[in-house]
Short mmCIF file of C-alpha atoms in Angstrom, two decimals:
data_model
loop_
_atom_site.label_atom_id
_atom_site.label_comp_id
_atom_site.label_asym_id
_atom_site.label_seq_id
_atom_site.Cartn_x
_atom_site.Cartn_y
_atom_site.Cartn_z
CA UNK A 1 -66.52 81.14 -94.10
CA UNK A 2 -64.65 78.25 -95.57
CA UNK A 3 -64.81 74.54 -94.19
CA UNK A 4 -61.01 74.40 -92.92
CA UNK A 5 -61.05 77.62 -91.01
CA UNK A 6 -64.16 76.26 -89.13
CA UNK A 7 -62.73 73.22 -88.85
CA UNK A 8 -59.51 74.31 -87.21
CA UNK A 9 -61.50 76.40 -85.38
CA UNK A 10 -63.63 73.67 -83.14
CA UNK A 11 -60.72 71.25 -83.25
CA UNK A 12 -58.61 73.76 -81.60
CA UNK A 13 -61.55 74.68 -78.64
CA UNK A 14 -60.34 73.09 -76.47
CA UNK A 15 -56.64 73.40 -76.84
CA UNK A 16 -57.42 77.49 -76.88
CA UNK A 17 -59.56 77.28 -73.38
CA UNK A 18 -56.62 74.61 -72.08
CA UNK A 19 -54.30 77.01 -73.03
CA UNK A 20 -55.70 80.16 -71.50
CA UNK A 21 -56.26 78.32 -68.71
CA UNK A 22 -53.37 76.66 -68.12
CA UNK A 23 -51.78 80.46 -68.79
CA UNK A 24 -53.41 81.92 -66.05
CA UNK A 25 -53.17 79.13 -63.75
CA UNK A 26 -48.84 79.23 -63.43
CA UNK A 27 -49.33 82.91 -63.81
CA UNK A 28 -49.39 83.53 -59.82
CA UNK A 29 -46.49 80.59 -59.28
CA UNK A 30 -44.54 82.38 -62.13
CA UNK A 31 -44.77 85.42 -60.09
CA UNK A 32 -43.58 83.98 -56.64
CA UNK A 33 -40.77 81.91 -58.42
CA UNK A 34 -39.67 85.50 -60.10
CA UNK A 35 -39.04 87.34 -56.18
CA UNK A 36 -37.43 83.83 -55.38
CA UNK A 37 -35.20 83.87 -57.73
CA UNK A 38 -34.42 88.12 -57.36
CA UNK A 39 -33.74 87.29 -53.78
CA UNK A 40 -31.59 84.68 -55.10
CA UNK A 41 -29.72 87.19 -57.40
CA UNK A 42 -29.54 89.78 -54.69
CA UNK A 43 -27.86 87.35 -52.22
CA UNK A 44 -26.13 85.92 -54.50
CA UNK A 45 -24.58 89.34 -55.20
CA UNK A 46 -24.41 90.17 -51.35
CA UNK A 47 -22.20 87.17 -50.70
CA UNK A 48 -19.53 88.16 -53.76
CA UNK A 49 -18.88 91.90 -52.15
CA UNK A 50 -17.99 89.98 -49.09
CA UNK A 51 -16.08 88.07 -50.64
CA UNK A 52 -14.17 90.75 -51.78
CA UNK A 53 -14.64 92.56 -48.83
CA UNK A 54 -12.71 89.54 -47.01
CA UNK A 55 -9.98 89.29 -49.69
CA UNK A 56 -8.94 92.67 -50.13
CA UNK A 57 -10.24 94.82 -47.11
CA UNK A 58 -9.94 92.61 -44.43
CA UNK A 59 -13.88 91.81 -43.38
CA UNK A 60 -14.65 94.95 -43.17
CA UNK A 61 -18.11 96.24 -43.79
CA UNK A 62 -18.73 92.31 -44.59
CA UNK A 63 -21.31 92.29 -40.40
CA UNK A 64 -22.88 95.94 -42.32
CA UNK A 65 -24.22 93.63 -45.20
CA UNK A 66 -25.31 91.18 -43.06
CA UNK A 67 -27.19 93.30 -41.02
CA UNK A 68 -28.28 95.77 -44.37
CA UNK A 69 -29.41 93.02 -46.43
CA UNK A 70 -31.39 90.51 -45.76
CA UNK A 71 -34.43 88.26 -46.88
CA UNK A 72 -36.57 89.85 -44.38
CA UNK A 73 -35.44 93.25 -45.39
CA UNK A 74 -36.17 91.96 -49.16
CA UNK A 75 -39.29 90.86 -48.31
CA UNK A 76 -40.51 93.79 -46.98
CA UNK A 77 -39.06 95.89 -49.43
CA UNK A 78 -41.01 93.91 -52.55
CA UNK A 79 -43.84 92.96 -50.72
CA UNK A 80 -46.05 95.16 -52.01
CA UNK A 81 -45.40 94.87 -55.31
CA UNK A 82 -45.72 91.11 -54.74
CA UNK A 83 -48.97 91.24 -53.59
CA UNK A 84 -50.03 93.71 -56.60
CA UNK A 85 -49.03 91.67 -59.03
CA UNK A 86 -50.61 88.31 -57.51
CA UNK A 87 -53.78 90.64 -56.89
CA UNK A 88 -54.06 91.40 -60.89
CA UNK A 89 -52.95 87.85 -62.17
CA UNK A 90 -55.28 86.29 -59.94
CA UNK A 91 -57.88 88.26 -60.75
CA UNK A 92 -57.51 87.69 -64.71
CA UNK A 93 -58.49 84.14 -63.92
CA UNK A 94 -61.20 84.92 -61.87
CA UNK A 95 -63.03 87.20 -64.73
CA UNK A 96 -61.86 84.93 -67.35
CA UNK A 97 -63.02 81.54 -65.11
CA UNK A 98 -66.70 81.38 -65.82
CA UNK A 99 -66.17 81.06 -70.15
CA UNK A 100 -63.61 78.50 -69.61
CA UNK A 101 -66.06 76.55 -66.28
CA UNK A 102 -68.88 76.25 -68.38
CA UNK A 103 -67.02 74.92 -71.48
CA UNK A 104 -65.29 72.82 -69.40
CA UNK A 105 -68.89 71.03 -68.15
CA UNK A 106 -69.77 70.83 -71.74
CA UNK A 107 -71.51 74.20 -71.95
CA UNK A 108 -69.54 76.52 -74.91
CA UNK A 109 -71.25 79.87 -74.63
CA UNK A 110 -69.36 81.01 -77.78
CA UNK A 111 -70.11 78.48 -80.33
CA UNK A 112 -73.47 79.45 -81.13
CA UNK A 113 -72.86 82.74 -81.49
CA UNK A 114 -70.47 82.01 -84.04
CA UNK A 115 -73.09 78.94 -85.58
CA UNK A 116 -75.58 81.29 -85.88
CA UNK A 117 -73.51 83.96 -87.06
CA UNK A 118 -72.40 82.12 -90.05
CA UNK A 119 -75.21 79.65 -90.71
CA UNK A 120 -75.25 77.35 -93.46
CA UNK A 121 -72.59 79.77 -95.00
CA UNK A 122 -69.42 77.45 -94.79
CA UNK A 123 -68.08 76.25 -97.45
CA UNK A 124 -67.97 72.24 -98.26
CA UNK A 125 -65.88 70.01 -97.56
CA UNK A 126 -63.65 68.10 -100.22
CA UNK A 127 -64.20 64.23 -101.21
CA UNK A 128 -61.51 62.09 -98.60
CA UNK A 129 -60.21 61.28 -102.26
CA UNK A 130 -59.77 65.45 -102.92
CA UNK A 131 -58.57 65.74 -99.24
CA UNK A 132 -56.02 62.93 -99.11
CA UNK A 133 -54.57 64.23 -102.60
CA UNK A 134 -53.59 67.63 -101.65
CA UNK A 135 -51.71 66.70 -98.44
CA UNK A 136 -49.78 64.21 -100.51
CA UNK A 137 -49.16 67.23 -103.07
CA UNK A 138 -48.68 69.81 -100.42
CA UNK A 139 -46.26 67.90 -97.54
CA UNK A 140 -44.03 65.74 -101.20
CA UNK A 141 -44.02 68.42 -103.18
CA UNK A 142 -44.83 72.25 -102.24
CA UNK A 143 -43.32 72.05 -98.46
CA UNK A 144 -40.42 70.60 -99.38
CA UNK A 145 -39.86 73.61 -102.07
CA UNK A 146 -41.00 76.15 -99.42
CA UNK A 147 -43.86 76.72 -101.81
CA UNK A 148 -46.23 79.07 -99.77
CA UNK A 149 -48.76 79.20 -98.31
CA UNK A 150 -48.38 76.60 -94.94
CA UNK A 151 -44.73 75.38 -95.46
CA UNK A 152 -43.43 75.87 -92.12
CA UNK A 153 -45.96 73.40 -90.67
CA UNK A 154 -44.31 70.48 -92.58
CA UNK A 155 -42.92 68.49 -89.34
CA UNK A 156 -45.60 69.39 -87.36
CA UNK A 157 -47.56 66.72 -85.84
CA UNK A 158 -49.73 64.43 -88.41
CA UNK A 159 -49.32 65.59 -92.65
CA UNK A 160 -53.15 66.35 -91.95
CA UNK A 161 -52.85 68.39 -89.40
CA UNK A 162 -49.53 69.66 -91.34
CA UNK A 163 -51.15 71.22 -94.43
CA UNK A 164 -54.44 72.93 -92.76
CA UNK A 165 -52.98 76.08 -94.42
CA UNK A 166 -52.81 74.68 -97.52
CA UNK A 167 -56.07 72.49 -97.37
CA UNK A 168 -57.77 76.32 -96.99
CA UNK A 169 -55.93 77.98 -99.78
CA UNK A 170 -56.93 74.77 -102.08
CA UNK A 171 -60.45 75.58 -100.55
CA UNK A 172 -60.53 79.18 -101.54
CA UNK A 173 -59.19 78.59 -105.44
CA UNK A 174 -61.83 75.87 -105.96
CA UNK A 175 -63.96 78.57 -104.52
CA UNK A 176 -62.75 81.48 -105.93
CA UNK A 177 -63.07 79.50 -109.67
CA UNK A 178 -66.94 79.62 -109.16
CA UNK A 179 -66.72 83.08 -109.38
CA UNK A 180 -67.14 85.79 -112.42
CA UNK A 181 -63.84 86.37 -114.00
CA UNK A 182 -61.99 89.69 -112.40
CA UNK A 183 -64.05 89.13 -109.25
CA UNK A 184 -62.00 90.22 -106.03
CA UNK A 185 -61.91 88.16 -103.41
CA UNK A 186 -60.42 89.36 -99.51
CA UNK A 187 -58.79 86.25 -97.05
CA UNK A 188 -58.94 87.91 -93.71
CA UNK A 189 -56.29 86.14 -91.11
CA UNK A 190 -54.08 87.07 -88.54
CA UNK A 191 -51.36 84.51 -90.05
CA UNK A 192 -48.11 86.55 -90.37
CA UNK A 193 -46.05 83.92 -90.73
CA UNK A 194 -43.28 83.84 -92.78
CA UNK A 195 -44.90 80.68 -95.14
CA UNK A 196 -47.53 83.66 -95.59
CA UNK A 197 -45.83 86.94 -96.07
CA UNK A 198 -42.40 87.91 -97.18
CA UNK A 199 -40.25 89.55 -94.36
CA UNK A 200 -38.81 92.69 -95.27
CA UNK A 201 -35.72 94.12 -96.55
CA UNK A 202 -34.31 95.35 -99.74
CA UNK A 203 -36.32 98.31 -99.42
CA UNK A 204 -39.99 96.36 -98.81
CA UNK A 205 -42.29 95.93 -96.27
CA UNK A 206 -43.81 93.25 -95.31
CA UNK A 207 -46.38 91.70 -97.96
CA UNK A 208 -48.08 88.83 -98.97
CA UNK A 209 -45.96 86.61 -101.30
CA UNK A 210 -45.85 87.44 -104.85
CA UNK A 211 -46.08 83.93 -105.44
CA UNK A 212 -49.14 83.40 -103.58
CA UNK A 213 -50.80 86.60 -105.32
CA UNK A 214 -49.43 85.02 -108.78
CA UNK A 215 -50.89 81.50 -108.63
CA UNK A 216 -54.08 82.32 -107.34
CA UNK A 217 -54.97 84.99 -110.34
CA UNK A 218 -53.19 82.26 -112.71
CA UNK A 219 -56.16 79.92 -111.63
CA UNK A 220 -58.86 81.51 -110.83
CA UNK A 221 -58.94 84.59 -113.26
CA UNK A 222 -59.68 86.60 -109.96
CA UNK A 223 -58.12 89.28 -107.93
CA UNK A 224 -57.07 88.48 -104.08
CA UNK A 225 -56.12 91.12 -101.42
CA UNK A 226 -54.68 89.54 -98.31
CA UNK A 227 -55.42 91.83 -94.69
CA UNK A 228 -55.25 90.87 -91.71
CA UNK A 229 -58.57 91.34 -89.12
CA UNK A 230 -57.33 95.05 -87.95
CA UNK A 231 -57.41 96.24 -91.57
CA UNK A 232 -60.10 94.22 -92.49
CA UNK A 233 -62.31 95.93 -90.13
CA UNK A 234 -60.56 99.50 -90.56
CA UNK A 235 -62.23 98.88 -94.43
CA UNK A 236 -65.13 97.99 -93.08
CA UNK A 237 -65.31 101.15 -91.02
CA UNK A 238 -64.14 103.57 -93.73
CA UNK A 239 -66.09 102.20 -97.09
CA UNK A 240 -68.97 100.88 -95.98
CA UNK A 241 -69.45 103.18 -93.20
CA UNK A 242 -69.53 100.49 -90.35
CA UNK A 243 -69.56 101.84 -86.36
CA UNK A 244 -66.84 100.22 -85.18
CA UNK A 245 -65.15 101.81 -82.39
CA UNK A 246 -61.47 102.60 -82.36
CA UNK A 247 -60.80 100.67 -79.44
CA UNK A 248 -61.41 97.20 -81.34
CA UNK A 249 -59.53 98.35 -83.84
CA UNK A 250 -56.23 99.18 -81.18
CA UNK A 251 -57.40 95.64 -79.89
CA UNK A 252 -57.28 93.79 -83.42
CA UNK A 253 -53.70 95.20 -83.51
CA UNK A 254 -52.45 93.88 -80.76
CA UNK A 255 -50.04 90.84 -81.60
CA UNK A 256 -51.69 87.56 -81.18
CA UNK A 257 -51.03 85.12 -78.72
CA UNK A 258 -47.40 82.96 -79.60
CA UNK A 259 -47.42 80.08 -77.17
CA UNK A 260 -49.96 77.36 -76.35
CA UNK A 261 -52.98 78.98 -78.03
CA UNK A 262 -51.07 78.92 -81.27
CA UNK A 263 -50.34 75.16 -80.35
CA UNK A 264 -51.90 71.99 -82.49
CA UNK A 265 -54.18 70.72 -79.71
CA UNK A 266 -54.06 66.60 -80.32
CA UNK A 267 -56.37 64.15 -79.88
CA UNK A 268 -55.17 60.58 -77.95
CA UNK A 269 -55.70 58.87 -80.87
CA UNK A 270 -53.39 60.92 -83.58
CA UNK A 271 -51.07 60.44 -79.90
CA UNK A 272 -51.59 56.88 -80.20
CA UNK A 273 -49.88 56.54 -83.28
CA UNK A 274 -47.37 59.15 -82.73
CA UNK A 275 -43.97 58.66 -81.18
CA UNK A 276 -43.14 62.07 -78.69
CA UNK A 277 -38.98 63.17 -79.45
CA UNK A 278 -36.79 60.75 -77.33
CA UNK A 279 -35.64 63.67 -75.76
CA UNK A 280 -38.67 65.05 -74.67
CA UNK A 281 -40.00 61.75 -73.02
CA UNK A 282 -36.85 61.11 -71.12
CA UNK A 283 -36.77 64.76 -69.74
CA UNK A 284 -39.70 64.07 -68.09
CA UNK A 285 -38.96 60.66 -67.02
CA UNK A 286 -35.96 62.14 -65.06
CA UNK A 287 -37.98 65.31 -64.36
CA UNK A 288 -40.33 62.97 -62.47
CA UNK A 289 -38.20 61.36 -60.47
CA UNK A 290 -39.00 58.08 -62.06
CA UNK A 291 -35.21 55.77 -62.17
CA UNK A 292 -36.49 51.51 -62.40
CA UNK A 293 -35.59 50.10 -65.50
CA UNK A 294 -39.14 49.04 -66.49
CA UNK A 295 -40.60 52.22 -66.94
CA UNK A 296 -37.13 53.42 -68.92
CA UNK A 297 -37.60 50.46 -71.18
CA UNK A 298 -41.05 51.53 -71.49
CA UNK A 299 -40.34 54.72 -73.35
CA UNK A 300 -39.27 53.11 -76.22
CA UNK A 301 -42.30 50.82 -76.81
CA UNK A 302 -44.78 51.86 -79.41
CA UNK A 303 -47.19 50.17 -77.47
CA UNK A 304 -46.56 52.48 -74.45
CA UNK A 305 -47.28 55.02 -76.80
CA UNK A 306 -50.25 57.22 -74.44
CA UNK A 307 -47.83 56.39 -71.62
CA UNK A 308 -45.13 58.01 -72.43
CA UNK A 309 -47.64 60.93 -73.91
CA UNK A 310 -49.37 61.55 -70.97
CA UNK A 311 -46.03 61.32 -68.65
CA UNK A 312 -45.05 64.30 -71.14
CA UNK A 313 -48.04 66.54 -70.54
CA UNK A 314 -48.55 65.55 -66.74
CA UNK A 315 -44.68 67.02 -65.77
CA UNK A 316 -45.46 70.00 -67.59
CA UNK A 317 -49.11 71.08 -66.50
CA UNK A 318 -47.93 70.90 -62.89
CA UNK A 319 -45.02 72.58 -63.71
CA UNK A 320 -42.44 69.99 -62.76
CA UNK A 321 -40.21 70.68 -66.35
CA UNK A 322 -40.49 73.93 -67.95
CA UNK A 323 -42.67 73.19 -71.54
CA UNK A 324 -40.24 72.90 -74.47
CA UNK A 325 -40.64 75.32 -77.77
CA UNK A 326 -43.42 73.32 -80.13
CA UNK A 327 -44.70 70.85 -77.63
CA UNK A 328 -48.42 69.80 -78.41
CA UNK A 329 -51.42 70.18 -76.69
CA UNK A 330 -53.15 67.25 -75.69
CA UNK A 331 -55.52 66.20 -72.47
CA UNK A 332 -54.67 62.58 -71.83
CA UNK A 333 -56.17 61.37 -68.44
CA UNK A 334 -55.15 58.17 -66.45
CA UNK A 335 -58.10 58.59 -64.67
CA UNK A 336 -61.46 59.55 -65.06
CA UNK A 337 -64.23 59.87 -62.45
CA UNK A 338 -67.11 56.91 -62.72
CA UNK A 339 -69.49 59.56 -64.26
CA UNK A 340 -67.10 59.87 -67.44
CA UNK A 341 -67.95 56.84 -69.06
CA UNK A 342 -64.63 56.25 -70.10
CA UNK A 343 -64.78 53.51 -72.93
CA UNK A 344 -63.38 49.86 -73.52
CA UNK A 345 -60.94 48.59 -71.09
CA UNK A 346 -60.97 50.80 -68.20
CA UNK A 347 -60.61 49.50 -64.83
CA UNK A 348 -61.82 49.96 -61.16
CA UNK A 349 -59.00 51.73 -59.75
CA UNK A 350 -59.75 49.49 -56.41
CA UNK A 351 -59.20 46.39 -58.83
CA UNK A 352 -55.46 47.04 -59.81
CA UNK A 353 -54.47 49.67 -56.13
CA UNK A 354 -53.72 48.67 -53.25
CA UNK A 355 -55.69 50.67 -49.72
CA UNK A 356 -53.99 53.55 -48.86
CA UNK A 357 -52.27 53.90 -52.65
CA UNK A 358 -54.85 55.85 -54.35
CA UNK A 359 -57.03 58.58 -52.79
CA UNK A 360 -60.24 57.63 -55.29
CA UNK A 361 -60.52 53.71 -55.47
CA UNK A 362 -64.40 54.50 -57.16
CA UNK A 363 -62.44 55.50 -60.44
CA UNK A 364 -61.49 54.37 -63.02
CA UNK A 365 -58.04 53.77 -64.42
CA UNK A 366 -56.90 53.17 -68.48
CA UNK A 367 -55.70 50.32 -69.76
CA UNK A 368 -52.51 51.59 -70.62
CA UNK A 369 -51.66 53.07 -67.38
CA UNK A 370 -53.11 49.82 -65.84
CA UNK A 371 -50.25 47.60 -67.47
CA UNK A 372 -47.40 50.27 -66.58
CA UNK A 373 -48.52 50.02 -63.32
CA UNK A 374 -48.51 46.16 -62.85
CA UNK A 375 -44.73 46.57 -64.40
CA UNK A 376 -43.82 49.08 -62.14
CA UNK A 377 -41.51 48.90 -58.83
CA UNK A 378 -43.27 50.02 -55.99
CA UNK A 379 -40.83 53.42 -55.60
CA UNK A 380 -41.90 53.98 -59.37
CA UNK A 381 -45.40 52.99 -58.67
CA UNK A 382 -46.25 55.01 -55.61
CA UNK A 383 -44.94 58.12 -58.13
CA UNK A 384 -47.04 57.59 -61.18
CA UNK A 385 -50.43 57.14 -58.70
CA UNK A 386 -49.06 61.03 -57.23
CA UNK A 387 -48.60 62.10 -60.55
CA UNK A 388 -52.24 60.80 -61.75
CA UNK A 389 -53.83 62.20 -58.51
CA UNK A 390 -51.88 65.47 -58.50
CA UNK A 391 -52.43 65.60 -62.64
CA UNK A 392 -56.36 64.63 -61.92
CA UNK A 393 -57.19 67.12 -59.17
CA UNK A 394 -55.60 70.06 -60.99
CA UNK A 395 -57.11 69.10 -64.39
CA UNK A 396 -60.29 68.32 -62.61
CA UNK A 397 -60.08 64.50 -64.25
CA UNK A 398 -60.48 65.46 -68.16
CA UNK A 399 -62.37 64.02 -70.64
CA UNK A 400 -63.19 60.34 -71.40
CA UNK A 401 -60.23 58.74 -73.52
CA UNK A 402 -61.34 57.09 -76.63
CA UNK A 403 -57.88 56.58 -77.97
CA UNK A 404 -57.62 52.54 -79.33
CA UNK A 405 -55.51 50.96 -76.73
#
């Protein structure tokens, strides 16, 4: 396994689990909201027809519509559908929660199995100077000039995280250079984006960029085959005689999830050094119902970045606002349980909140959140404490935030 692959898997594991939990948690609510939206559409159509009847038919038939098309009748007609969908959605979460639960408690049952499978067959990490040189080469030259792979990630997160595909590519090339001339190398990857594959057109089906193959052969004197997981395992079954069920191949052929599980999981430390998009943080501010100038000014201060990101994540995780395309995943808590052993600067809730403001006075409050509470007028202070309580309750009061303050 290339070192970069293992590194990204471990770093993204928490984000993948969180994305799965969030998606499964949202599903029942989204089913309910869809049926409520459907009734609003039916009710709106009824009102429009009634208006036409009143305008052009002397109201004849309007009363009949009121009797025939009611919320109660709509509910009775669709209740079995709603119940079936809710049961299915909740059933998936119940079946899936065992893995997520053990992970959130600090025990990942999958990771040890993968580690045992690969053992020490993992590539060596680049030196710090090599890493810096490769990141700079990717972000300053290759990506702006659309040299594959990885150019689609330019501008996503930090430069180091954006260069992930290129770091893998360079590691693969360096490994291939250690092989005998004419060696055949297979890279099995589920990444089918435009910075790896040339789109269909002009008589060609989708294929790896010829530039990639040319660069690999020119720099390594070896040959490269890029293949997806399904094709890789189908080849193992065909050429090596391995027993792999057709259902496994079919499952691998299903498109990979394209939403939260593919988003970058950003650490609190990285968030502390990264300004959120202004439009996004303003959306979170308005969606939360905040209104004071004191909080509005904090949205533009670099020293309050962690608060800005927390507000973005909290309003998203609680469904107060819709998730925007490209939003990073992160776990940033304003409040932690005492057993979480938070880092320096965290304060007991009892030291900064008054009786009745917050239900858990034995918990710890992040220093960046405490500073915001101190400048907040009472209305916004109450909103923020309620958000912190709701978000913490919904996410199990998360992992310790060790970002610099």
